[in-house]
mmCIF file of C-alpha atoms in Angstrom:
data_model
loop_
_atom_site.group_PDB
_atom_site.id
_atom_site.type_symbol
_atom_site.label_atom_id
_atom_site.label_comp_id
_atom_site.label_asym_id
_atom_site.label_seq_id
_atom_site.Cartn_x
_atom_site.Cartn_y
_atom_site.Cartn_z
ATOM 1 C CA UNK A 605 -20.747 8.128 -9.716
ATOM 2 C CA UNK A 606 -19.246 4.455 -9.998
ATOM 3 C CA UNK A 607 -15.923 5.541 -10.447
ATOM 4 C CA UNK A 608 -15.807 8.009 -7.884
ATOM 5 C CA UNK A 609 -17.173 6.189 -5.038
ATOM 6 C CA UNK A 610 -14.944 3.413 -6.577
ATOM 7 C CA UNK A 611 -11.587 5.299 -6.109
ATOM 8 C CA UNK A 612 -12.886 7.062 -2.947
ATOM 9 C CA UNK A 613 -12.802 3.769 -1.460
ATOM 10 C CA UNK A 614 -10.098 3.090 -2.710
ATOM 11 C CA UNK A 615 -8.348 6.046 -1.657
ATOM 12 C CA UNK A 616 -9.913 4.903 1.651
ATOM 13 C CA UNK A 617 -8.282 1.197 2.218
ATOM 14 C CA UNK A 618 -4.842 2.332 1.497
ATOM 15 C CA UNK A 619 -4.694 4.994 3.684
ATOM 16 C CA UNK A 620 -6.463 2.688 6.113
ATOM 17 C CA UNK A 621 -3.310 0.357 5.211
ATOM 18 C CA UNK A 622 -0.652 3.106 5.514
ATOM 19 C CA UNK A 623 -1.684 3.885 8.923
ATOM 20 C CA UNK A 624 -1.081 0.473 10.032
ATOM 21 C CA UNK A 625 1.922 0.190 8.142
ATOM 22 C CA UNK A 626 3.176 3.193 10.191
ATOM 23 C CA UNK A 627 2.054 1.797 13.221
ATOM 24 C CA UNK A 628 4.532 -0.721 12.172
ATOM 25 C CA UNK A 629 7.124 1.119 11.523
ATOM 26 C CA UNK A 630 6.970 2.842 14.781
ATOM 27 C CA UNK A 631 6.804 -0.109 16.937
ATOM 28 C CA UNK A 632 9.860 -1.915 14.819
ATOM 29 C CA UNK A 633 11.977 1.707 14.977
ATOM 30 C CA UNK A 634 13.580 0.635 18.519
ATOM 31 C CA UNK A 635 16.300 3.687 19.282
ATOM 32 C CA UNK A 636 16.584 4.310 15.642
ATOM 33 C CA UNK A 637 16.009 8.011 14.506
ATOM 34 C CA UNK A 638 15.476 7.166 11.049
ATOM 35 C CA UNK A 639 13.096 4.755 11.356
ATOM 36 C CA UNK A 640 10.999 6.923 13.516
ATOM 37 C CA UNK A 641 11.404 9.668 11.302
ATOM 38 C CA UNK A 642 10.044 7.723 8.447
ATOM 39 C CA UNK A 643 7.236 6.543 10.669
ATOM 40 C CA UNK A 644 5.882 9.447 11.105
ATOM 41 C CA UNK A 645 6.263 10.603 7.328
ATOM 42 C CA UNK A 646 4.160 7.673 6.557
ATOM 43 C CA UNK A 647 1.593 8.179 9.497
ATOM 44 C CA UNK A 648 1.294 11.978 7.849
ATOM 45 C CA UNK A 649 0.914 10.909 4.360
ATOM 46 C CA UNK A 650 -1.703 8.570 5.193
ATOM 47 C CA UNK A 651 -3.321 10.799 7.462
ATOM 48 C CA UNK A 652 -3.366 12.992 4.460
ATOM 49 C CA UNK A 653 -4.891 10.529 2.447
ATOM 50 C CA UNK A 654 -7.382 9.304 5.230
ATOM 51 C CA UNK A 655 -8.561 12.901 5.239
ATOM 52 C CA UNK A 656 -8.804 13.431 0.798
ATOM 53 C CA UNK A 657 -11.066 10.312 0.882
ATOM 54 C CA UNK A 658 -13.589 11.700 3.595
ATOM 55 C CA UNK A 659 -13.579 14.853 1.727
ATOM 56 C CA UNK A 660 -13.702 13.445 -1.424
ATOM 57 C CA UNK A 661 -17.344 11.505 0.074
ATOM 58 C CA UNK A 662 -18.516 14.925 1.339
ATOM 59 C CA UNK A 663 -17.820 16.990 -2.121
ATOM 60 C CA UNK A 664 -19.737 14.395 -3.998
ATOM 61 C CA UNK A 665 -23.201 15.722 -3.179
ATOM 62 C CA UNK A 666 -21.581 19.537 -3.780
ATOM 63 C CA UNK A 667 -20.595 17.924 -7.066
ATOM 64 C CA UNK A 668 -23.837 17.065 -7.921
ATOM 65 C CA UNK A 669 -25.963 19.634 -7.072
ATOM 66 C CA UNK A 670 -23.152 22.236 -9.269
ATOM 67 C CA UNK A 671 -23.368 19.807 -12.159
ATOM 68 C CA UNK A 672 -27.483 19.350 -12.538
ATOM 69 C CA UNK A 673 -27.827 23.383 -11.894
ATOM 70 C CA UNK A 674 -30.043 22.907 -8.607
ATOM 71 C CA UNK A 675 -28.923 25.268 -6.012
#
């Protein structure tokens, strides 16, 4: 349960991170096609990640309750 809620949060800050770092990104882009374009890659990957680590928290208790036999 350590390591899970470990790498959840984990998981977590750097999607938390990436989001910012696309914010970024997407301030900085100016005219540039390319830049926005790999803004918003990195906005969707993190948003991606953002959403594994919030279902990763809800799954634990699933997880738990599979594992002991207790349905």
């Amino acid at each position: 349960t350590a390591i899970f809620n470990w790498l959840s949060g984990i998981i977590l800050i750097i999607s938390l991170i990436m989001i910012f770092w696309a914010a970024i990104l997407y301030m900085t882009a100016g005219a540039s096609e390319a830049a926005l374009g790999k803004s918003k890659t990195v906005l969707i990957y993190a948003i991606i990640g953002l959403a594994v680590a919030i279902l990763a928290y809800s799954f634990k208790p699933f997880l738990e309750t599979f594992f002991r036999g207790t349905f």
